[in-house]
Tab-separated table of C-alpha atoms and ligand atoms in Angstrom:
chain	number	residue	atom	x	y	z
A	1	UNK	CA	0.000	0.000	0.000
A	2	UNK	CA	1.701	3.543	-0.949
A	3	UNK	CA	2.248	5.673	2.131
A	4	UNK	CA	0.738	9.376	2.685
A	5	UNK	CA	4.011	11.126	2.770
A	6	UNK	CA	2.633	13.985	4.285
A	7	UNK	CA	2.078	11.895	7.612
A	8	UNK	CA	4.614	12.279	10.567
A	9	UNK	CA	7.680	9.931	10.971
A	10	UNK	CA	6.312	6.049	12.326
A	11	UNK	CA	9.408	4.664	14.491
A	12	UNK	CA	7.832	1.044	13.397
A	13	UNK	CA	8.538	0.781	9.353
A	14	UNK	CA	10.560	-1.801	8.494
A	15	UNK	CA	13.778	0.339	8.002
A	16	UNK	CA	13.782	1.804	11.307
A	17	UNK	CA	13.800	-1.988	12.168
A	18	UNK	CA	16.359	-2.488	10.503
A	19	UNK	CA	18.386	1.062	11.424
A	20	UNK	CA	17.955	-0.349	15.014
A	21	UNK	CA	19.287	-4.030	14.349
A	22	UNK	CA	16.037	-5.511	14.734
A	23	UNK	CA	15.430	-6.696	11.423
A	24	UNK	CA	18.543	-8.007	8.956
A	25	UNK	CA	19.825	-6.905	6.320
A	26	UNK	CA	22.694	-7.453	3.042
A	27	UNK	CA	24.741	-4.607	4.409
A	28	UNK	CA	26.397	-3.014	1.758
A	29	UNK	CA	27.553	0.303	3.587
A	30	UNK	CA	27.104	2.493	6.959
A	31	UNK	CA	28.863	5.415	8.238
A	32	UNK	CA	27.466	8.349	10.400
A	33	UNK	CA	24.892	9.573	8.056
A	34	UNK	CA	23.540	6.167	5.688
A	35	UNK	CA	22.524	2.857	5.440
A	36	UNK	CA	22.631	0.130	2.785
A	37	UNK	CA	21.413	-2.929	2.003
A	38	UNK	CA	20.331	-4.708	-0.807
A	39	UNK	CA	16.755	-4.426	-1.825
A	40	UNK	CA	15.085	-8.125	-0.290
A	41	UNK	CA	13.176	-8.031	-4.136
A	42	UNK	CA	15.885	-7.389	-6.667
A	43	UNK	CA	14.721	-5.557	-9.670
A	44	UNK	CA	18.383	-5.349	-11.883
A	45	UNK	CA	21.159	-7.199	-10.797
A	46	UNK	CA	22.488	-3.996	-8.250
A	47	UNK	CA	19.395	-2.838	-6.386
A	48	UNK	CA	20.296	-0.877	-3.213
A	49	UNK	CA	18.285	1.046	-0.816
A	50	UNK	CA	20.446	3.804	0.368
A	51	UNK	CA	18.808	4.744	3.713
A	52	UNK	CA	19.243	8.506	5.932
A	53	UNK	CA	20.212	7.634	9.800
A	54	UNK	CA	17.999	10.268	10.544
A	55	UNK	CA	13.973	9.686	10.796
A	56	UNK	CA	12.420	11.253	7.510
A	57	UNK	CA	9.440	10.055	5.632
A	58	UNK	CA	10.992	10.619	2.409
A	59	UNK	CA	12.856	12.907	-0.030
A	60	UNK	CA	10.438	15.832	1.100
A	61	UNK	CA	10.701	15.596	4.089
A	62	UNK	CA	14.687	14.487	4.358
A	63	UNK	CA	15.171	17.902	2.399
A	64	UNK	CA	12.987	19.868	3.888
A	65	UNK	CA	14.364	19.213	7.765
A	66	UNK	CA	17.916	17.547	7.327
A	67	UNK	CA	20.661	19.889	8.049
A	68	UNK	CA	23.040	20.742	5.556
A	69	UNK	CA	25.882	18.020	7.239
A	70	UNK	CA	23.017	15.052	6.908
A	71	UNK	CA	21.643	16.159	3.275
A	72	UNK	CA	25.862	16.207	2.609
A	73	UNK	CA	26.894	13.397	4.034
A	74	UNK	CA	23.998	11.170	2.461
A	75	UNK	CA	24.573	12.258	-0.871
A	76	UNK	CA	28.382	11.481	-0.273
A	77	UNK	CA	27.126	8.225	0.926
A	78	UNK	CA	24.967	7.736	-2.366
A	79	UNK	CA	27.747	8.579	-4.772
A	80	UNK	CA	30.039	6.186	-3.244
A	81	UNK	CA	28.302	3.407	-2.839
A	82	UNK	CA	27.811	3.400	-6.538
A	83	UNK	CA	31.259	4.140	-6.980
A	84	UNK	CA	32.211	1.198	-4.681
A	85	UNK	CA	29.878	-1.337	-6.347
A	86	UNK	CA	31.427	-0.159	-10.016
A	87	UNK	CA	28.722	0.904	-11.444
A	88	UNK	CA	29.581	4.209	-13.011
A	89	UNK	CA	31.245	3.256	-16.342
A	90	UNK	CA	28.076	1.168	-17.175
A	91	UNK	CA	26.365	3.468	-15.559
A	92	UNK	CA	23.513	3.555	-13.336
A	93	UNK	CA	19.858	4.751	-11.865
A	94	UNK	CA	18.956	6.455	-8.865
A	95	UNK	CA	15.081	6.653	-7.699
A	96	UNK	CA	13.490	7.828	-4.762
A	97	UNK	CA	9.547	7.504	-4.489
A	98	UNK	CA	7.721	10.303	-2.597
A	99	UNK	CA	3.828	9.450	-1.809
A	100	UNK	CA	0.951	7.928	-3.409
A	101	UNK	CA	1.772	8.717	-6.702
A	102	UNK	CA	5.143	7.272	-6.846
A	103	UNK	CA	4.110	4.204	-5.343
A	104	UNK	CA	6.609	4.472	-2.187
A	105	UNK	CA	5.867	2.088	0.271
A	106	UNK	CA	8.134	2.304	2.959
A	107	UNK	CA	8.043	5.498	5.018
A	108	UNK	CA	11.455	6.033	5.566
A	109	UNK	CA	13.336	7.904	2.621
A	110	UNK	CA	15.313	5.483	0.354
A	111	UNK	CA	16.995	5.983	-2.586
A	112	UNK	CA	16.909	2.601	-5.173
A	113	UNK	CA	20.681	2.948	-7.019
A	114	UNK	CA	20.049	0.165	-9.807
A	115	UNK	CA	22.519	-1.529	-12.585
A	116	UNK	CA	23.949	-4.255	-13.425
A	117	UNK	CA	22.055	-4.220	-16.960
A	118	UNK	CA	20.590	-1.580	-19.398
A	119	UNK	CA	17.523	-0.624	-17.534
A	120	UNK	CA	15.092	0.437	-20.090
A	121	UNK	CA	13.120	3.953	-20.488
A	122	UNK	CA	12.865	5.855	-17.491
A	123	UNK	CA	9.262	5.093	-16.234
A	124	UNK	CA	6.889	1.734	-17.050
A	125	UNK	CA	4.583	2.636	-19.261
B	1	5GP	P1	9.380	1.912	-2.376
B	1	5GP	O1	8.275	1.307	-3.196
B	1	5GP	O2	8.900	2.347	-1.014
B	1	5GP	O3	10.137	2.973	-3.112
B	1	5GP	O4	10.440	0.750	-2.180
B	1	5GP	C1	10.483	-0.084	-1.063
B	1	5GP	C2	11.505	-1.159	-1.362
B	1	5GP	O5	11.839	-1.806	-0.145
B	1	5GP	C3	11.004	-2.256	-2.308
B	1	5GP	O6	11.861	-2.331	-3.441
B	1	5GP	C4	11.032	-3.530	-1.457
B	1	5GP	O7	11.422	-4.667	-2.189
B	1	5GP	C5	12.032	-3.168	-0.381
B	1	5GP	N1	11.804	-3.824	0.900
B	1	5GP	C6	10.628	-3.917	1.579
B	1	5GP	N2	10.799	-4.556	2.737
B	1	5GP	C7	12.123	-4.870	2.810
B	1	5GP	C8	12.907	-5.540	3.809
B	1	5GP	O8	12.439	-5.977	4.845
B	1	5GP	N3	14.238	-5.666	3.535
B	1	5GP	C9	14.811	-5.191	2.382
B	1	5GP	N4	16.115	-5.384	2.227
B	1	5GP	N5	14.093	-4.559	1.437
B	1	5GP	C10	12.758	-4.401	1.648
């Protein structure tokens, strides 16, 4: 079921979970200000969820109330963690779903970094 994004932070989705250890994860990366894992339903061979520390709904809200050293440090985190996995000579997509529309489902902001094949026009038709 998409998520109203407008709604405050719930301490109870599944990434907090897993932020707090109570849920596992394929941990790809973590430093002060992300999280990743691999996404438990693959949809190109790389699928990561790169995950804040911090507890925002989603990209509105992330930039919106993040100071400037978490929005920084994320999109550090982001960058490298495609660097790491090799995917910037192929190449590769980032996505982030905010509300309804999008389909996000999860109300903790994530950003999907896919590759690991050509991945087709930019939105299913
Ligand atoms: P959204 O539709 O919110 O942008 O994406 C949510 C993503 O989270 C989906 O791709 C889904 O497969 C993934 N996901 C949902 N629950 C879990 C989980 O418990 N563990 C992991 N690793 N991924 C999850």
């Amino acid at each position: 079921m998409p998520i109203d994004a407008t709604l405050p932070y719930d301490e109870s989705n599944i990434f907090a979970r897993i932020l707090r250890g109570e849920i596992p994860s394929r941990k790809v990366y973590e430093d002060a200000f992300a999280l990743a894992f691999h996404d438990i339903s693959p949809q190109a061979p790389t699928h990561i969820l790169v995950i804040p520390k911090g507890p925002y709904v989603s990209w509105d809200d992330f930039s919106e109330r993040a100071s400037d050293a978490e929005i920084a440090g994320f999109v550090r985190a982001v960058g490298k963690i495609a660097r790491d996995a090799g995917l910037v000579a192929p190449g590769y997509r980032l996505l982030a779903n905010v509300g309804a529309d999008s389909g996000q489902e999860v109300p903790h902001l994530h950003v999907h970094l896919f590759g690991g094949r050509r991945l087709g026009p930019m939105l299913a038709r």
